[in-house]
PDB file of C-alpha atoms in Angstrom:
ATOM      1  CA  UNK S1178       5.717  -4.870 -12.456  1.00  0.00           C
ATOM      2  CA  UNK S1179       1.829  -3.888 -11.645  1.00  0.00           C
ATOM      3  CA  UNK S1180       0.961  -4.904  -7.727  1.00  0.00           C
ATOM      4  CA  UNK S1181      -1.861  -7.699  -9.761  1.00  0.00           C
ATOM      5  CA  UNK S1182       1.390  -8.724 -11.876  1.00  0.00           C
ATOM      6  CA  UNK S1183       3.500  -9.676  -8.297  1.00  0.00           C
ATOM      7  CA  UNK S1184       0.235 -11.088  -7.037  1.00  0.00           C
ATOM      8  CA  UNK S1185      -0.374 -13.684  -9.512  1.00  0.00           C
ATOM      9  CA  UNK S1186       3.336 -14.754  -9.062  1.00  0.00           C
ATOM     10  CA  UNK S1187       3.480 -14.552  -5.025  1.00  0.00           C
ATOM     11  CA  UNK S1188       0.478 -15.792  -4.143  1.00  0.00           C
ATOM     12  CA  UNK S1189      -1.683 -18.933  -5.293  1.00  0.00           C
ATOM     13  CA  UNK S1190      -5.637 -19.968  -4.943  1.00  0.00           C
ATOM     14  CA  UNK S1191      -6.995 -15.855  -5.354  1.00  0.00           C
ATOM     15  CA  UNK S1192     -10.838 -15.178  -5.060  1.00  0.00           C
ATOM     16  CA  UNK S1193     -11.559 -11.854  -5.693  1.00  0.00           C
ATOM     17  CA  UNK S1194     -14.411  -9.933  -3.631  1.00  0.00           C
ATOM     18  CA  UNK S1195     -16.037  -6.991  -4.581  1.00  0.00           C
ATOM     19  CA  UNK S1196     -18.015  -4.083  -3.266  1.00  0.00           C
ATOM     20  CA  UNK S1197     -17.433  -1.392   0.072  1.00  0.00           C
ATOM     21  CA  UNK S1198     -21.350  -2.296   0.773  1.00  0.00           C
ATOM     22  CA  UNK S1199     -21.859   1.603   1.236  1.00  0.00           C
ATOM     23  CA  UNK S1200     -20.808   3.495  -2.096  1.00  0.00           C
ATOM     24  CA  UNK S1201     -20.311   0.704  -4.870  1.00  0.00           C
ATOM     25  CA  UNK S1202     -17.094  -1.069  -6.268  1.00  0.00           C
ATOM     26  CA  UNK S1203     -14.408   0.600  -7.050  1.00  0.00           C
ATOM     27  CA  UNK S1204     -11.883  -1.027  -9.509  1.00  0.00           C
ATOM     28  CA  UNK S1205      -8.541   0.961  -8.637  1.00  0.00           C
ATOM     29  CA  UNK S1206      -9.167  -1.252  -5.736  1.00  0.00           C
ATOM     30  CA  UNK S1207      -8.583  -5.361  -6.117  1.00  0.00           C
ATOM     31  CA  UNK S1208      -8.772  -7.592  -2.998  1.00  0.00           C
ATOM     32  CA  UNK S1209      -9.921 -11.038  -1.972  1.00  0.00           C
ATOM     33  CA  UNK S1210      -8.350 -14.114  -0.006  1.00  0.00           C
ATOM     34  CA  UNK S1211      -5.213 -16.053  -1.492  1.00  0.00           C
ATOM     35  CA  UNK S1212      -3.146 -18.216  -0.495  1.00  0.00           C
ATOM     36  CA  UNK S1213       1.059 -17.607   0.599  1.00  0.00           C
ATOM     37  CA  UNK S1214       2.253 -21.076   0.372  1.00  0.00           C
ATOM     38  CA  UNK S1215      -0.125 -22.819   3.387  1.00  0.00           C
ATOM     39  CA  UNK S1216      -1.204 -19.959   4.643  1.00  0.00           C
ATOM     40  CA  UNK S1217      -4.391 -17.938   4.128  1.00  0.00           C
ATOM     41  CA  UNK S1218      -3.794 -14.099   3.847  1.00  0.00           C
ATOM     42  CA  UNK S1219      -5.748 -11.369   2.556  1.00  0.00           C
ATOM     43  CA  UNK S1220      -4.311  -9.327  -0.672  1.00  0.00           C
ATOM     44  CA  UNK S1221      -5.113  -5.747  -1.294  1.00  0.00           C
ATOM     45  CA  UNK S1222      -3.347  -4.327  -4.305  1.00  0.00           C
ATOM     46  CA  UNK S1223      -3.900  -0.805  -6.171  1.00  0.00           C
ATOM     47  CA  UNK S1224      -4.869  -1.347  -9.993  1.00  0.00           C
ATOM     48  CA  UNK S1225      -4.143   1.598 -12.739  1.00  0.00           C
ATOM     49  CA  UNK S1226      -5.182  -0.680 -15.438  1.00  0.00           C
ATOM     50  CA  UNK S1227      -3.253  -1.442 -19.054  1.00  0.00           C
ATOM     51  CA  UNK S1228      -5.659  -0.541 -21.748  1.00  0.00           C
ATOM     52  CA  UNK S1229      -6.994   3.388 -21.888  1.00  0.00           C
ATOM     53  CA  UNK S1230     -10.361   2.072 -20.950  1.00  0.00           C
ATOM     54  CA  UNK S1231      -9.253   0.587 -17.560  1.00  0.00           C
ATOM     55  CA  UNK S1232      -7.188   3.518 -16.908  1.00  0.00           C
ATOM     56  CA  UNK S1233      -9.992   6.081 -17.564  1.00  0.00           C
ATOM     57  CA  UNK S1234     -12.118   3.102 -15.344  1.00  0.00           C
ATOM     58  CA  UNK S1235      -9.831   3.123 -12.411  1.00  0.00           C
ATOM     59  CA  UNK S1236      -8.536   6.865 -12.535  1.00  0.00           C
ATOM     60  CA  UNK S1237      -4.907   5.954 -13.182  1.00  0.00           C
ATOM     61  CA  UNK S1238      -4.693   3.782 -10.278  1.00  0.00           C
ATOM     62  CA  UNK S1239      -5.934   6.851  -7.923  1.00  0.00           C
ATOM     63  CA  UNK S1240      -9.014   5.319  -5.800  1.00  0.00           C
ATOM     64  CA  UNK S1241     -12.307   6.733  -4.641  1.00  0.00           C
ATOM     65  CA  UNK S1242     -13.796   6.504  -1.462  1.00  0.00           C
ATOM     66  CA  UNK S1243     -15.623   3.523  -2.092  1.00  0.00           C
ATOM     67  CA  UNK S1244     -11.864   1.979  -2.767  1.00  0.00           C
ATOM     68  CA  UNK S1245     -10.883   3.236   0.435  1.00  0.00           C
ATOM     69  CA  UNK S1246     -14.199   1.476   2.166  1.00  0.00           C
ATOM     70  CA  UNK S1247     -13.406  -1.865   0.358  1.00  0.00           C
ATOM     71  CA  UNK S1248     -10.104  -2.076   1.409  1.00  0.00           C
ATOM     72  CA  UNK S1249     -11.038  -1.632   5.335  1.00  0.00           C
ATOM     73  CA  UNK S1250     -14.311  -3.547   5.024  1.00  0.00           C
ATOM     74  CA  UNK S1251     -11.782  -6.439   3.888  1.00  0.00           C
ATOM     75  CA  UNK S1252      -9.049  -6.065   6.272  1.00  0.00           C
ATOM     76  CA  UNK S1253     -11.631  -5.745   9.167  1.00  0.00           C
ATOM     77  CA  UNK S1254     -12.654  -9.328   7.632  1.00  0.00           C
ATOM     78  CA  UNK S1255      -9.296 -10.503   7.727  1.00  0.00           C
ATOM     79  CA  UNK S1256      -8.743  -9.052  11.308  1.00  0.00           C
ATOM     80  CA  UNK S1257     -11.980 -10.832  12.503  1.00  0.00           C
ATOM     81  CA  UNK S1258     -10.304 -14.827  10.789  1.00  0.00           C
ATOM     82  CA  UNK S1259      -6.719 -14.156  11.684  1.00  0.00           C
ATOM     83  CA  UNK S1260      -5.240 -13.482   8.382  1.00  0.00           C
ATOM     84  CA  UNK S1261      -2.200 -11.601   7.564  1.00  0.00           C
ATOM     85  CA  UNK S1262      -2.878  -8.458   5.585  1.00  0.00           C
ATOM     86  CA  UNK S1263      -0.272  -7.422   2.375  1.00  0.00           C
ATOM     87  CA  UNK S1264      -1.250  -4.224   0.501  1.00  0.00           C
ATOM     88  CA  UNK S1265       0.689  -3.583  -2.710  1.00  0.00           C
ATOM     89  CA  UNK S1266       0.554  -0.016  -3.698  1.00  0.00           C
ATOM     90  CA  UNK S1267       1.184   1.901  -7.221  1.00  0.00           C
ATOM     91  CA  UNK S1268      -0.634   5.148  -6.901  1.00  0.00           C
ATOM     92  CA  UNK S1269       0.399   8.712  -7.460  1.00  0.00           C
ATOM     93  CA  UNK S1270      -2.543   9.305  -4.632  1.00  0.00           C
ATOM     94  CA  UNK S1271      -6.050   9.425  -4.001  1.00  0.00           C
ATOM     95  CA  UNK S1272      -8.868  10.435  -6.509  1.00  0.00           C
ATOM     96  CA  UNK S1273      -9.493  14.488  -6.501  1.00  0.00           C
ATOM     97  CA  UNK S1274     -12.759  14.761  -8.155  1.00  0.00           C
ATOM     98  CA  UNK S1275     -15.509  16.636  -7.549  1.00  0.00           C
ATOM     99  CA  UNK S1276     -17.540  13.303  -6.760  1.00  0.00           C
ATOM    100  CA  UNK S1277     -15.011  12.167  -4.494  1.00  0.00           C
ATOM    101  CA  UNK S1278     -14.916  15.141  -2.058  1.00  0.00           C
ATOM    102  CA  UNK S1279     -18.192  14.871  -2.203  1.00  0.00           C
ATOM    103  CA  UNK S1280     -18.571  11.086  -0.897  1.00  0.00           C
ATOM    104  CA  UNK S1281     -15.773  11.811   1.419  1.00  0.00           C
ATOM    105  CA  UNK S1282     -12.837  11.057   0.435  1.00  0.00           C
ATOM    106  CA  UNK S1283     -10.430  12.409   3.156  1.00  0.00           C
ATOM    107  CA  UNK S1284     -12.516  11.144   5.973  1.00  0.00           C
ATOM    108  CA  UNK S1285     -12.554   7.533   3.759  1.00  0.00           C
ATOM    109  CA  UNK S1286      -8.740   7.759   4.168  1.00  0.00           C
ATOM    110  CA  UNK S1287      -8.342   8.953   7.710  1.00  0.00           C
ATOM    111  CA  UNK S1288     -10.891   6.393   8.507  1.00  0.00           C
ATOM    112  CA  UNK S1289      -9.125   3.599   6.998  1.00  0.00           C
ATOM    113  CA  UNK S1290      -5.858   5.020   8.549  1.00  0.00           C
ATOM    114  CA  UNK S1291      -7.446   4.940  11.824  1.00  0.00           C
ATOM    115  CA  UNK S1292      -8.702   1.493  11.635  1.00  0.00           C
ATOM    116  CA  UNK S1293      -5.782  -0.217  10.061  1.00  0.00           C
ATOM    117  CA  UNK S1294      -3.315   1.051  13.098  1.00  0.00           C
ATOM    118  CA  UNK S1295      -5.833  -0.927  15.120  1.00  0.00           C
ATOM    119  CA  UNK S1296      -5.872  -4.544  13.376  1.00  0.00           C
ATOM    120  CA  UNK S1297      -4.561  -7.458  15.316  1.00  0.00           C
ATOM    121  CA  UNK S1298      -3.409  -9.283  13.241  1.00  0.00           C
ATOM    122  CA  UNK S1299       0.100  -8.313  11.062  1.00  0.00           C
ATOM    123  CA  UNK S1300       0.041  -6.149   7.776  1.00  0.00           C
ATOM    124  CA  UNK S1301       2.783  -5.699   5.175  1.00  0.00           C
ATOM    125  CA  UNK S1302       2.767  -3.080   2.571  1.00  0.00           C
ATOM    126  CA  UNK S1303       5.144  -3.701  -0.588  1.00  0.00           C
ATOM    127  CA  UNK S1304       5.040  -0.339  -2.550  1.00  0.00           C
ATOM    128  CA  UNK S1305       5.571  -1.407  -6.166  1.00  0.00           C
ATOM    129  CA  UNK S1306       5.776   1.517  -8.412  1.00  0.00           C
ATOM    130  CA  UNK S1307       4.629   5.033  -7.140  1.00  0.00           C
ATOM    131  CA  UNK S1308       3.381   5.716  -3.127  1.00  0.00           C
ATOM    132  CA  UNK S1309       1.742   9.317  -3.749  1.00  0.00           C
ATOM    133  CA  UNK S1310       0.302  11.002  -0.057  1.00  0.00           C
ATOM    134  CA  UNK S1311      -2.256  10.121   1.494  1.00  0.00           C
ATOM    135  CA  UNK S1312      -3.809   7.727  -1.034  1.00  0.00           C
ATOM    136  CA  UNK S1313      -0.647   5.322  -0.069  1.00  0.00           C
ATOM    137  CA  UNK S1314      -0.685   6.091   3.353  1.00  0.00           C
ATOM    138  CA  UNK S1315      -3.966   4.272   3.965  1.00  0.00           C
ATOM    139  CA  UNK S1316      -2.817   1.342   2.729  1.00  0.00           C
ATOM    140  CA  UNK S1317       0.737   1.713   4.439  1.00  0.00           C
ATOM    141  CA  UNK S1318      -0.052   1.988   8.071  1.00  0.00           C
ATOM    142  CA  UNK S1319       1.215  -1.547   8.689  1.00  0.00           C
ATOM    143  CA  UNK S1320       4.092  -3.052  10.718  1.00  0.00           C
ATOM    144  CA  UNK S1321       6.379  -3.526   7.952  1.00  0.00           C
ATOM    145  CA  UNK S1322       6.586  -1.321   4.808  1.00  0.00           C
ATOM    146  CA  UNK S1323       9.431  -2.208   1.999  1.00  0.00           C
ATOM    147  CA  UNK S1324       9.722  -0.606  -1.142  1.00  0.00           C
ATOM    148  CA  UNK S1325      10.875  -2.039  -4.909  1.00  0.00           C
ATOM    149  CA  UNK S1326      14.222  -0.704  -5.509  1.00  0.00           C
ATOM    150  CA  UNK S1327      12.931   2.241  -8.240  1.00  0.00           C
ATOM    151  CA  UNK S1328       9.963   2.882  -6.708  1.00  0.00           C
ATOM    152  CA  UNK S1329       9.199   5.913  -4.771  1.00  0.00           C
ATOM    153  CA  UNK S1330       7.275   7.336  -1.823  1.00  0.00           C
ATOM    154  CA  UNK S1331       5.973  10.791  -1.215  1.00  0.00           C
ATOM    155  CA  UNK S1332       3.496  13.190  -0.001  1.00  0.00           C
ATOM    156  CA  UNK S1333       2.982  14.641  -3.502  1.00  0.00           C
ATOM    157  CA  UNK S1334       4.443  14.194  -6.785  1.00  0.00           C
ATOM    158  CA  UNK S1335       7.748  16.629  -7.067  1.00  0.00           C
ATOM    159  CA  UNK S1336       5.709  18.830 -10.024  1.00  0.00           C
ATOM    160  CA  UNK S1337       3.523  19.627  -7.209  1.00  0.00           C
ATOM    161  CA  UNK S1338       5.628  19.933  -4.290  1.00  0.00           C
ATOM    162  CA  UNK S1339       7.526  22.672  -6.272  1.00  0.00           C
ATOM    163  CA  UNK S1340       4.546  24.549  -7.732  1.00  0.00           C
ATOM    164  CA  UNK S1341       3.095  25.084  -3.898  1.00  0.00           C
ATOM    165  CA  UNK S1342       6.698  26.073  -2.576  1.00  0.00           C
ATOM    166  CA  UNK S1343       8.015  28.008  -5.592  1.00  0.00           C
ATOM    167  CA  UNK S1344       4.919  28.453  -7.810  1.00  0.00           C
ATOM    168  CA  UNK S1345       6.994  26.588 -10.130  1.00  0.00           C
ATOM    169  CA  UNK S1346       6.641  23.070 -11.593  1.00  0.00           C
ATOM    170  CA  UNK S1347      10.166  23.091 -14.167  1.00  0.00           C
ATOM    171  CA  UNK S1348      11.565  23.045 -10.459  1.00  0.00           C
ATOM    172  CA  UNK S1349      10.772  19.371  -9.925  1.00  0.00           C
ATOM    173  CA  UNK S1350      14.262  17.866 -10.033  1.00  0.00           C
ATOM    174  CA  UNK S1351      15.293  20.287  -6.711  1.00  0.00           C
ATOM    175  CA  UNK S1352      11.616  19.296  -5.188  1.00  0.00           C
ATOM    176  CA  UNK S1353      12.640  15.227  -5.586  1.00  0.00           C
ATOM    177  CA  UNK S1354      15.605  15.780  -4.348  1.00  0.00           C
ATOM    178  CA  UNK S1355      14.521  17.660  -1.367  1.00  0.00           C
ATOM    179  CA  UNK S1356      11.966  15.279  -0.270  1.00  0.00           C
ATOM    180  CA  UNK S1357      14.045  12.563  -0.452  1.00  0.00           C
ATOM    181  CA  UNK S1358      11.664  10.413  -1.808  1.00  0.00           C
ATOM    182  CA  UNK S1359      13.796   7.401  -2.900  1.00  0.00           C
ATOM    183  CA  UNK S1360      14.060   4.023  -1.072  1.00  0.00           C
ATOM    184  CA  UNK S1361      17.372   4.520   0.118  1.00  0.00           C
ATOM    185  CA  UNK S1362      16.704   8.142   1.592  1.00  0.00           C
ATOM    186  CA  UNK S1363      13.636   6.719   3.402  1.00  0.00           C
ATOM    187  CA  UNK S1364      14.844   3.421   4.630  1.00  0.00           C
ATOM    188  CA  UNK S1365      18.149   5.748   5.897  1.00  0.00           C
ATOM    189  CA  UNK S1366      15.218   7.622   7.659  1.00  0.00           C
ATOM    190  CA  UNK S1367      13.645   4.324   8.991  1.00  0.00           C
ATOM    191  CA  UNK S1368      10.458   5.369   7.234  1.00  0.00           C
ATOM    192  CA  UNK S1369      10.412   2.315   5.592  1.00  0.00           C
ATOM    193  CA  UNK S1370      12.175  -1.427   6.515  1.00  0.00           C
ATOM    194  CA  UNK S1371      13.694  -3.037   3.569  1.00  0.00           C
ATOM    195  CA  UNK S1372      14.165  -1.990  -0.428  1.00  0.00           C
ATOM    196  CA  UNK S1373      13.565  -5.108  -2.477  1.00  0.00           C
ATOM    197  CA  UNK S1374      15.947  -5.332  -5.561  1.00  0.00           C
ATOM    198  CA  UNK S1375      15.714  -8.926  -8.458  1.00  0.00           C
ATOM    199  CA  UNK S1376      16.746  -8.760 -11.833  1.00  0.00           C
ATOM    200  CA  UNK S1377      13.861 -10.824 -13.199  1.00  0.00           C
ATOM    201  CA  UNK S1378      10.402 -10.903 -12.715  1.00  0.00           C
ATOM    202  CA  UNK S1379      11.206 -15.056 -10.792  1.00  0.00           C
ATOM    203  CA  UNK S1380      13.272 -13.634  -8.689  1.00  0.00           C
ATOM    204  CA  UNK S1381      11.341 -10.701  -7.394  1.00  0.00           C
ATOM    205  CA  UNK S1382       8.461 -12.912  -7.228  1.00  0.00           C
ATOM    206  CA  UNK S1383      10.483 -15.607  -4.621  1.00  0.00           C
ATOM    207  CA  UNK S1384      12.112 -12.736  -3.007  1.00  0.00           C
ATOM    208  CA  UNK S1385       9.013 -11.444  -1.954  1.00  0.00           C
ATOM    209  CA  UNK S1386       7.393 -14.356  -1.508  1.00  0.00           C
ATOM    210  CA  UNK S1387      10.523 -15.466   0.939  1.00  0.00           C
ATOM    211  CA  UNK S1388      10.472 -12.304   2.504  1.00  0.00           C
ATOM    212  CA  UNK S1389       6.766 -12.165   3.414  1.00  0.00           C
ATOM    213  CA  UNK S1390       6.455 -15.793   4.627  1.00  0.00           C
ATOM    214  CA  UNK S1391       9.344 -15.131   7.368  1.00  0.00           C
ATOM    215  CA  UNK S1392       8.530 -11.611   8.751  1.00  0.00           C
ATOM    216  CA  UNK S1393       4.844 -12.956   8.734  1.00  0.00           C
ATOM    217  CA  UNK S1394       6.004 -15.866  11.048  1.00  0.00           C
ATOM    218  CA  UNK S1395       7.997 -13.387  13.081  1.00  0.00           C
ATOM    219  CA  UNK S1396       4.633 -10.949  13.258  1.00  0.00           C
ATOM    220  CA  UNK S1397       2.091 -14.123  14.514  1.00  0.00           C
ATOM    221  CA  UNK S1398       4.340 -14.788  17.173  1.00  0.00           C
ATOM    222  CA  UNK S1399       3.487 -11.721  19.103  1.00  0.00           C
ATOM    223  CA  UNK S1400       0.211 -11.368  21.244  1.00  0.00           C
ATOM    224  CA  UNK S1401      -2.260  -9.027  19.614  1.00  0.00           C
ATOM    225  CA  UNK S1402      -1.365  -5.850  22.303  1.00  0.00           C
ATOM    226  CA  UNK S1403       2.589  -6.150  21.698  1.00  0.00           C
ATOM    227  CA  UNK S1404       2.005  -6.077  17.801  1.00  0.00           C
ATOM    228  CA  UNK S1405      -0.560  -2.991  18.010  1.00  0.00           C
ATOM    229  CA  UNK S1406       1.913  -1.556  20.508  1.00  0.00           C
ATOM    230  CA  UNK S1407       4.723  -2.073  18.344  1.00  0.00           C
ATOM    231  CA  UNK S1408       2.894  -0.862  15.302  1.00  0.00           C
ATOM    232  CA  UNK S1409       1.690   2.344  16.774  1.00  0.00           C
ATOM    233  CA  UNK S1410       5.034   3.234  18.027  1.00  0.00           C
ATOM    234  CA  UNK S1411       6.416   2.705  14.523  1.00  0.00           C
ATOM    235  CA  UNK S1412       4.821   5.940  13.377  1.00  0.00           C
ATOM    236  CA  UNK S1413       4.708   7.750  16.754  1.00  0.00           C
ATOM    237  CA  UNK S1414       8.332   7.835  16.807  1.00  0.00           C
ATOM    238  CA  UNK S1415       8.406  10.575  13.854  1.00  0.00           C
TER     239      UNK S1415
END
């Protein structure tokens, strides 16, 4: 399932909003205020699009800067009314165009990195499908990340991992298995909290829904320093 497919069966009452106010609106980017059961949280979920036409649009589901700048200028707005943050990421990583680099796309992600280890209020990333370098990490600095049970995480597909350190891609199987890049290897590494596993589209859907409304209410009852403090040393630690 797509990360707008779980949203529309999580969470309830979703406006949209658009725009970085800097670069323009990128669509491999989605995010706006919804609703998890009484409580108002802010949804940020990576988009690759079903027909060619959104694909093309949205780069696979591999965002541009201005992506990057939405998705901070929206959990800074969450941050500033006290809203939970969840991110659900599918992306084999961060648009590598020419255009890109040239709006700045690495400092967009460090910047949103940056920023997102500083919000006080909790954030949950779910990824869904792929988690590809750094265009995941800026969207999974957050106090809890979980995984769907065949999805993966990485810091570069295994085609590329295996071209840089053997200058050759037919190696890829050996490259996945040496990063370890599989929910199990990672949560055995305590790089990520919990792999998420349902049979049917329902079930996922109240699994996560279950699972996000309890560690939320176990998040809000920290002060703001002892959940940045906690956050920070979840990555510090490595």
């Amino acid at each position: 399932m797509s990360p707008l497919e779980i949203a529309q069966l999580v969470f309830t009452d979703f406006i949209e909003l658009h725009g970085d106010r800097v670069l323009g609106d990128d669509p491999a980017i989605c995010g706006g205020i919804a609703y998890l059961g009484s409580q108002a949280v802010t949804v940020i979920a990576t988009v690759k699009g079903k027909s060619l036409t959104e694909k093309i649009a949205t780069h696979f589901g591999s965002p541009e800067p201005a992506g990057y700048h939405k998705a901070l200028r929206l959990m800074q707005q969450a941050a500033k009314f006290s809203r939970p943050i969840i991110n659900l990421v599918d992306t084999p990583g961060a648009y590598p165009g020419k255009e890109a680099e040239q709006h700045g796309q690495g400092a967009a992600i460090a910047t949103t990195i940056l920023n997102a280890s500083q919000l006080p209020v909790p954030v949950i990333t779910i990824i869904t499908g792929e988690g590809g370098s750094g265009g995941a990490l800026a969207l999974a600095s957050a106090d809890r990340v979980w995984m769907l049970e065949n999805s993966i995480y990485a810091i570069l597909s295994p085609e590329g991992f295996a071209t840089i350190l053997w200058k050759d891609a037919a190696r890829s199987a050996d490259a996945a298995e040496l990063m370890q890049l599989t929910p199990t290897k990672l949560q055995q590494q305590g790089i990520i909290d919990d792999i998420i596993t349902a049979r049917t589209a329902k079930r996922l859907a109240a699994t996560i829904e279950k699972k996000l409304v309890h560690e939320i209410a176990s998040l809000q009852r920290l002060s703001a320093s002892a959940l940045l403090q906690q956050r920070q040393q979840r990555f510090r630690r490595f």
